[in-house]
Coordinates of C-alpha atoms and ligand atoms in Angstrom, one line a residue:
X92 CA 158.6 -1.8 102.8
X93 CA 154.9 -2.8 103.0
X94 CA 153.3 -3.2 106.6
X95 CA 152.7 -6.6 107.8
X96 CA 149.2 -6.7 108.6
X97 CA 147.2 -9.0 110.2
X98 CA 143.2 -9.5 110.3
X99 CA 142.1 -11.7 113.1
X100 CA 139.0 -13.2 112.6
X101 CA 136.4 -14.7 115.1
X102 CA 132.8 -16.3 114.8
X103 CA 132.5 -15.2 119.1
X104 CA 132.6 -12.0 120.7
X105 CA 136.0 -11.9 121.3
X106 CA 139.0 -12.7 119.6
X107 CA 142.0 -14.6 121.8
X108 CA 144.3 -12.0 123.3
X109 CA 146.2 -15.1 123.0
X110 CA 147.3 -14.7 119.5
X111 CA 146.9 -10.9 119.5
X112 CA 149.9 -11.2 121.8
X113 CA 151.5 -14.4 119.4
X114 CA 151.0 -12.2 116.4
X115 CA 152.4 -9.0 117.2
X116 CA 155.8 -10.8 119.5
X117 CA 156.1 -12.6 116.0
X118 CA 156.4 -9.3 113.9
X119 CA 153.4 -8.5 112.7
X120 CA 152.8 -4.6 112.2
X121 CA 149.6 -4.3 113.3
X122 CA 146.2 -6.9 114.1
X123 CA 143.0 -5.9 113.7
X124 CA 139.5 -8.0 115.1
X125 CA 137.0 -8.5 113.8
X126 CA 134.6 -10.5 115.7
X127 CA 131.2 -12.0 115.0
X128 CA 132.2 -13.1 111.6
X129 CA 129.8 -15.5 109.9
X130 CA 130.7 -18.0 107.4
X131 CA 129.4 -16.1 104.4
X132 CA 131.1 -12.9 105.7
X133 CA 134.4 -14.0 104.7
X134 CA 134.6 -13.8 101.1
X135 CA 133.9 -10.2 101.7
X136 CA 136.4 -9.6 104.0
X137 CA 138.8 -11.1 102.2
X138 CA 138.5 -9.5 98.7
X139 CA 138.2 -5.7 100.5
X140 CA 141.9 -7.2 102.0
X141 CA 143.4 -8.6 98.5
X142 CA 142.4 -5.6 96.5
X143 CA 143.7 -2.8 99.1
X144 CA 147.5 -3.7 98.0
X145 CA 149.0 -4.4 94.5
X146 CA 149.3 -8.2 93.6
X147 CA 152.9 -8.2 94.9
X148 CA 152.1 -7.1 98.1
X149 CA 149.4 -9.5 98.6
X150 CA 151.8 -12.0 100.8
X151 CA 152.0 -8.7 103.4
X152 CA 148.6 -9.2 104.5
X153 CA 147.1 -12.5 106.5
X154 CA 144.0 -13.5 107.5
X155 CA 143.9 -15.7 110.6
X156 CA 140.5 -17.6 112.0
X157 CA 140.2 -18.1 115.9
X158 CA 137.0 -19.1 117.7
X159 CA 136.2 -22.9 119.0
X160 CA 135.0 -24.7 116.2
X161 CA 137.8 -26.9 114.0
X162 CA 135.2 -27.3 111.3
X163 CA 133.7 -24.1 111.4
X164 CA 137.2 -22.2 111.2
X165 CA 138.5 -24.6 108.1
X166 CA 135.5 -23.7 106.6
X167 CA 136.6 -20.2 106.9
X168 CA 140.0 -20.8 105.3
X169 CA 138.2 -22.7 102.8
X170 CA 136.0 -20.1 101.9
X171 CA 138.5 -17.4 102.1
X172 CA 140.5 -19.8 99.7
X173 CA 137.8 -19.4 97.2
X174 CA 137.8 -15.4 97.5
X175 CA 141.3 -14.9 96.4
X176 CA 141.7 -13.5 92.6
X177 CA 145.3 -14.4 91.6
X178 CA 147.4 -12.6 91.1
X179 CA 145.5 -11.0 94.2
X180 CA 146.5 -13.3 97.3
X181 CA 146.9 -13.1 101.1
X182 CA 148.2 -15.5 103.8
X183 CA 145.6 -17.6 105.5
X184 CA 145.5 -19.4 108.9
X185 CA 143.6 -21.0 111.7
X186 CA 143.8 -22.0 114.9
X187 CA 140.8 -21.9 116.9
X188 CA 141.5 -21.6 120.7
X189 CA 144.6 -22.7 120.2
X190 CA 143.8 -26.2 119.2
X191 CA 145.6 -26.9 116.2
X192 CA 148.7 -26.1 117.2
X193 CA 148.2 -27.7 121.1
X194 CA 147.0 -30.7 119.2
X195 CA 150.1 -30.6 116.7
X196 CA 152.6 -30.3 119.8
X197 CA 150.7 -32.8 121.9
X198 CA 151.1 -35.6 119.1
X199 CA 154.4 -34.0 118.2
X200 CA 155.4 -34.8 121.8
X201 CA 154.2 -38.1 122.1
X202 CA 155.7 -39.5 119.0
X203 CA 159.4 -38.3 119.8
X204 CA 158.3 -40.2 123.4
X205 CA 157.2 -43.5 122.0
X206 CA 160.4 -43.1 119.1
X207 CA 163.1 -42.4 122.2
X208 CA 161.9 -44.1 124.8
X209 CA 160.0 -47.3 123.7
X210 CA 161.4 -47.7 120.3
X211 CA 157.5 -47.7 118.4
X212 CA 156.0 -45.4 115.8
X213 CA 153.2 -43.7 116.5
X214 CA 151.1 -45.6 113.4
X215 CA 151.8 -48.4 115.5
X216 CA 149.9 -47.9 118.1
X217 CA 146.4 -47.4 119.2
X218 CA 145.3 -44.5 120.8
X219 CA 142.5 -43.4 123.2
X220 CA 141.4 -39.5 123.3
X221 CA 139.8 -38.1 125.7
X222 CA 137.5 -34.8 124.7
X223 CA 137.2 -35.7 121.3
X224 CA 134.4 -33.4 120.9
X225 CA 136.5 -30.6 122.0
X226 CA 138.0 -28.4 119.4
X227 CA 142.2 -29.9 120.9
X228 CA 141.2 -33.5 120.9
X229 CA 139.6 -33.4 117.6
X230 CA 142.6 -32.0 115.8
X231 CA 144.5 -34.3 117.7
X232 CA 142.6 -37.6 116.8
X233 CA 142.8 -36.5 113.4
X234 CA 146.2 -35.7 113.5
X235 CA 146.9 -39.4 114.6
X236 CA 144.9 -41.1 112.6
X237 CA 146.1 -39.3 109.3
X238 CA 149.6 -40.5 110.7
X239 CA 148.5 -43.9 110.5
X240 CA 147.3 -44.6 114.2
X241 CA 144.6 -46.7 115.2
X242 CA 142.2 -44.5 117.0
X243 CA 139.8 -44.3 119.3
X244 CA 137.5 -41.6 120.7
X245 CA 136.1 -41.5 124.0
X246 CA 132.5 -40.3 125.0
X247 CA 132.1 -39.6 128.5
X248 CA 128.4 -39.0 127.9
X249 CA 128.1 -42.0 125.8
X250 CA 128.9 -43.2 122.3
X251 CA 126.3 -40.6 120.3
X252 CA 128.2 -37.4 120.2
X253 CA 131.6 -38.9 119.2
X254 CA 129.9 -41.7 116.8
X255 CA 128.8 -38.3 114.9
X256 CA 132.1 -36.7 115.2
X257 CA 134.1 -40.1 114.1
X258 CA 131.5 -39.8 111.0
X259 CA 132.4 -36.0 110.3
X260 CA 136.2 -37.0 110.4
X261 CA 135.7 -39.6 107.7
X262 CA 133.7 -37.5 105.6
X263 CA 135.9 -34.3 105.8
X264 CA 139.6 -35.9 106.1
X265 CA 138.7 -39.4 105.1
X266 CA 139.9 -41.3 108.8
X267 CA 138.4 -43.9 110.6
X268 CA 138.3 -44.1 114.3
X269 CA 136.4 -45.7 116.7
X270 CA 133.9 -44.1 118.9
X271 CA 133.7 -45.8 122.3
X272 CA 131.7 -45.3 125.2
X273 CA 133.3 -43.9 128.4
X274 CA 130.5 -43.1 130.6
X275 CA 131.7 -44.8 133.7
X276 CA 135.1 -45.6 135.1
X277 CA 134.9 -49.4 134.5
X278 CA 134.0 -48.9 130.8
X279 CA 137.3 -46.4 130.5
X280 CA 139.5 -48.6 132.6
X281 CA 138.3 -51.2 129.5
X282 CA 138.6 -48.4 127.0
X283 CA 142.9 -48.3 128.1
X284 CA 143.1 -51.7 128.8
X285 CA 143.9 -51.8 125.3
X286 CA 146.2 -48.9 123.8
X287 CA 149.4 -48.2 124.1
X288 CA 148.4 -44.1 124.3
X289 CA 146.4 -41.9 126.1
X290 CA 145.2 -38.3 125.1
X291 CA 143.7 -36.4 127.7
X292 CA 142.2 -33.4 126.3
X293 CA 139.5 -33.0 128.2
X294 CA 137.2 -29.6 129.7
X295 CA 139.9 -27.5 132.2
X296 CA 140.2 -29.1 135.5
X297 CA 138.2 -32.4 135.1
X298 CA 139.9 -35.5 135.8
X299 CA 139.2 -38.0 133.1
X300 CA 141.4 -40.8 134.7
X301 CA 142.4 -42.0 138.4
X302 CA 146.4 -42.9 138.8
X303 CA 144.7 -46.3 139.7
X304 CA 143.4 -46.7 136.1
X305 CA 146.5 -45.4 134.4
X306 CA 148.9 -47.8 136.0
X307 CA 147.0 -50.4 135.9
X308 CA 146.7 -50.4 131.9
X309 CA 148.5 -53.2 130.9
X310 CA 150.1 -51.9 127.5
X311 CA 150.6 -48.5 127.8
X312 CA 153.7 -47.0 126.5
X313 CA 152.9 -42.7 126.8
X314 CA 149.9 -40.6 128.3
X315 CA 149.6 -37.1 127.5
X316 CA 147.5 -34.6 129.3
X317 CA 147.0 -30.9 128.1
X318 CA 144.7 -29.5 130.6
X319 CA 147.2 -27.8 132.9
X320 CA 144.1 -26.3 135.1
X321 CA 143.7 -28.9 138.9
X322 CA 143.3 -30.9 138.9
X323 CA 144.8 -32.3 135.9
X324 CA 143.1 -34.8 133.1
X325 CA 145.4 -37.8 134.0
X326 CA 146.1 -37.7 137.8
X327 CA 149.6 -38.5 138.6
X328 CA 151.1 -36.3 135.7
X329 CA 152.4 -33.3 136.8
X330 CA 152.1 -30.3 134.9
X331 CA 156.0 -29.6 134.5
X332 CA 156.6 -33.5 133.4
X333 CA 158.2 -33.8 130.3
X334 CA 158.7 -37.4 129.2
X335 CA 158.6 -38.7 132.4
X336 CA 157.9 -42.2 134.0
X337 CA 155.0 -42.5 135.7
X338 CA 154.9 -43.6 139.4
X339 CA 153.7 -47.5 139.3
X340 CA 154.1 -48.1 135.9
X341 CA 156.4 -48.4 132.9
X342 CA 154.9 -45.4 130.7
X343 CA 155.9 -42.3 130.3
X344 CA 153.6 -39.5 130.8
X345 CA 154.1 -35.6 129.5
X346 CA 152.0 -33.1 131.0
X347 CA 150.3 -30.0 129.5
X348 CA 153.1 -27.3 129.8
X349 CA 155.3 -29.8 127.9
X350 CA 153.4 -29.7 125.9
X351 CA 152.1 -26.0 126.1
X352 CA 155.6 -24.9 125.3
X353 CA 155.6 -26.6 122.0
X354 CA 152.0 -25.2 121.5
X355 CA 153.9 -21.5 121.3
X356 CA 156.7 -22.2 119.5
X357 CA 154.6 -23.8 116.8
X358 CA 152.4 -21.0 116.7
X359 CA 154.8 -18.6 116.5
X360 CA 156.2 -20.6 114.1
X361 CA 153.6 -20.7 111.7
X362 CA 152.8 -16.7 112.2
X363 CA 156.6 -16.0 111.2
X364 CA 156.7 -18.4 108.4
X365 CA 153.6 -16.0 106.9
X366 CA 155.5 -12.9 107.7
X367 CA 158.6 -14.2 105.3
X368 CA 156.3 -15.9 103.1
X369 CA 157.4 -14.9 99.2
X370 CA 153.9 -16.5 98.0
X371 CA 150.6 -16.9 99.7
X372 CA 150.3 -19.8 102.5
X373 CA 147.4 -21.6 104.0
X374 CA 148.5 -23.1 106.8
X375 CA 145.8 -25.3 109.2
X376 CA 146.7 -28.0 111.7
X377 CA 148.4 -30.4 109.0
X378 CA 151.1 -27.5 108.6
X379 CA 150.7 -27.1 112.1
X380 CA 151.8 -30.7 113.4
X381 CA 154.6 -30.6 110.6
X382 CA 156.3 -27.5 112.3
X383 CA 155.4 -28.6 115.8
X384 CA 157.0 -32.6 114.8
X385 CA 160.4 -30.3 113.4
X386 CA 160.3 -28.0 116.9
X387 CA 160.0 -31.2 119.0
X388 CA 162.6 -33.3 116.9
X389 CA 165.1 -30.3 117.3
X390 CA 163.9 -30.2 121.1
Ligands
NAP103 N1 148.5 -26.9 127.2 C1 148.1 -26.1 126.2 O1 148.9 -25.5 125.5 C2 146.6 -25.9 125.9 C3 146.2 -25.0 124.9 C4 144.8 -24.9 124.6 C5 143.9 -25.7 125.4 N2 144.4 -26.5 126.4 C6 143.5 -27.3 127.2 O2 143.1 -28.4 126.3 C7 141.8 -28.9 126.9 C8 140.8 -29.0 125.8 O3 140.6 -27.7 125.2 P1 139.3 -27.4 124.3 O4 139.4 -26.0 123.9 O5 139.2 -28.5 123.3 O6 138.1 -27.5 125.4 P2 136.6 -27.8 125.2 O7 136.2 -27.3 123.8 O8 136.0 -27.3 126.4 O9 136.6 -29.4 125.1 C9 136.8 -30.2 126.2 C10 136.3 -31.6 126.0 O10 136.1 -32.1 127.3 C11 134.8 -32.7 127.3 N3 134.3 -32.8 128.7 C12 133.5 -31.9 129.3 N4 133.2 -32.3 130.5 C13 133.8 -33.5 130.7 C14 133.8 -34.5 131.7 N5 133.2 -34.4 132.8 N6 134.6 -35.6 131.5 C15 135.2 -35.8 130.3 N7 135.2 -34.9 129.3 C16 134.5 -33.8 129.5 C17 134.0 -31.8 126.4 O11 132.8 -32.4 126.1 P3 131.5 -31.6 125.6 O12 131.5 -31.8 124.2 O13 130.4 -32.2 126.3 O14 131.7 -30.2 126.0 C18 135.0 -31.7 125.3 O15 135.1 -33.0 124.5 C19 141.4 -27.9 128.0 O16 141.8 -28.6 129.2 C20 142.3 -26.7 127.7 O17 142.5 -26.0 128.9 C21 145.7 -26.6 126.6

């Protein structure tokens, strides 16, 4: 039998013992890094893999793209797309610090929440994330808007920086969502005055929004919070909560190790489903929020 081999790519100086660990728990043989890859390195790379094994052992070998950038890394995939030479393949996948899979499970999580406990579909609602020019909450805006949802991204220096990602989402993936400015606490108290959900995927232990502010938000149905580092993104949502109620309100608030469990599981997930692959996959956060929406369905 052929090894399963993995070769982790990274554009930083380090790749994420993170998925080393994910990768070799989910069967892989052996992962190699490779870090300071630059865009145009990759064709390279992934012809000197294709060619190393006959054509039907091509499904044997992956190529997986880390780092922090969503745009950079499917760039990567894309370009490493363009190097195979059928019948010469490989399996492909990203997930750059974890964020397409934590964005997968976070949406995942919220939609079984809005579905069980409030009776709405996600495409119903409208949504406000919070560190949407992070590499989680841009996979997960993108995520909800491809689903239908009417979204809005959150700048807490200002409207620039996420009117220029809002423009790079409907150029690459073909969305529309609103940038909004949320450099104060009135004008995000404003900002969640109006939606029904909340995505906190904001920097490690900053707090994007007082209990004050989140109770007193007249429509919402579900907040979600993924940064499980104090103190947390949404205050008043405990790490450990998993579809809970939130104290002073009628929403229901899951907090980042809910979600972080589902963040594993779908990343496992995807690693195995290369490792029994029969033909080559390319799997990016769309496959990722498919598996993750299956993982949470099944609880
Ligand atoms: N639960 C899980 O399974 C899991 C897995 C992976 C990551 N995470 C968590 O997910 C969160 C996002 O991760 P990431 O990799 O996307 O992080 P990131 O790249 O550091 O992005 C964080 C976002 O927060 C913004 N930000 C920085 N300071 C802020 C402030 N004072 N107020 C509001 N927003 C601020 C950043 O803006 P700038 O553009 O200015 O930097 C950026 O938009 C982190 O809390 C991380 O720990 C959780």
């Amino acid at each position: 039998m052929p090894k399963n081999i993995l070769h982790m790519l990274t554009p930083h100086k380090h790749v994420s013992p993170f998925d080393v660990n994910q990768a070799l728990d989910a069967g892989y043989d052996s992962v190699t890094p490779y870090e300071n890859v630059e865009l145009d390195e990759v064709s390279d790379l992934v012809q000197d893999v294709i060619f190393s094994r006959p054509p039907d052992h091509g499904v044997n070998s992956a190529m997986f793209f880390g780092g922090d950038d969503a745009v950079l890394a499917l760039d990567m995939i894309d370009a490493a797309k363009g190097a195979l030479v059928p019948p010469f393949t490989c399996n492909l996948m990203a997930d750059p610090a974890g964020s397409f899979t934590t964005a997968a499970a976070m949406v995942a999580k919220v939609e079984k929440a809005l579905k069980e406990k409030k009776g709405v579909q996600l495409k119903d609602t409208t949504i406000a994330v919070f560190g949407a020019t992070g590499v989680v909450g841009y996979c997960a805006a993108v995520i909800a808007a491809s689903e239908g949802a009417k979204v809005k991204i959150v700048g807490y220096s200002g409207v620039d920086r996420v009117k220029k990602r809002a423009d790079e989402m409907k150029e690459r993936f073909g969305v529309d969502v609103e940038p909004v400015d949320g450099s104060s606490d009135e004008k995000n108290s404003q900002i969640i005055s109006d939606v029904e959900v909340i995505l906190s995927a904001a920097k490690a232990g900053i707090q994007v929004l007082s209990k004050e502010q989140i109770t007193k938000a007249p429509k919402l149905l579900v907040a979600a919070d993924v940064n499980a580092v104090p103190p947390v993104g949404l205050e008043g949502i405990d790490v450990m909560d998993d579809t809970v109620k939130i104290d002073g309100c009628e929403a229901f608030g899951i907090g980042a190790l809910a979600t972080g469990v589902f963040k594993s599981k779908t990343e496992y997930g995807l690693l195995r489903q290369m490792i029994e692959a029969e033909e080559g996959q390319v799997l990016d956060f769309r496959h990722a929020f498919e598996l993750a929406r299956k993982l949470v369905d099944e609880g």
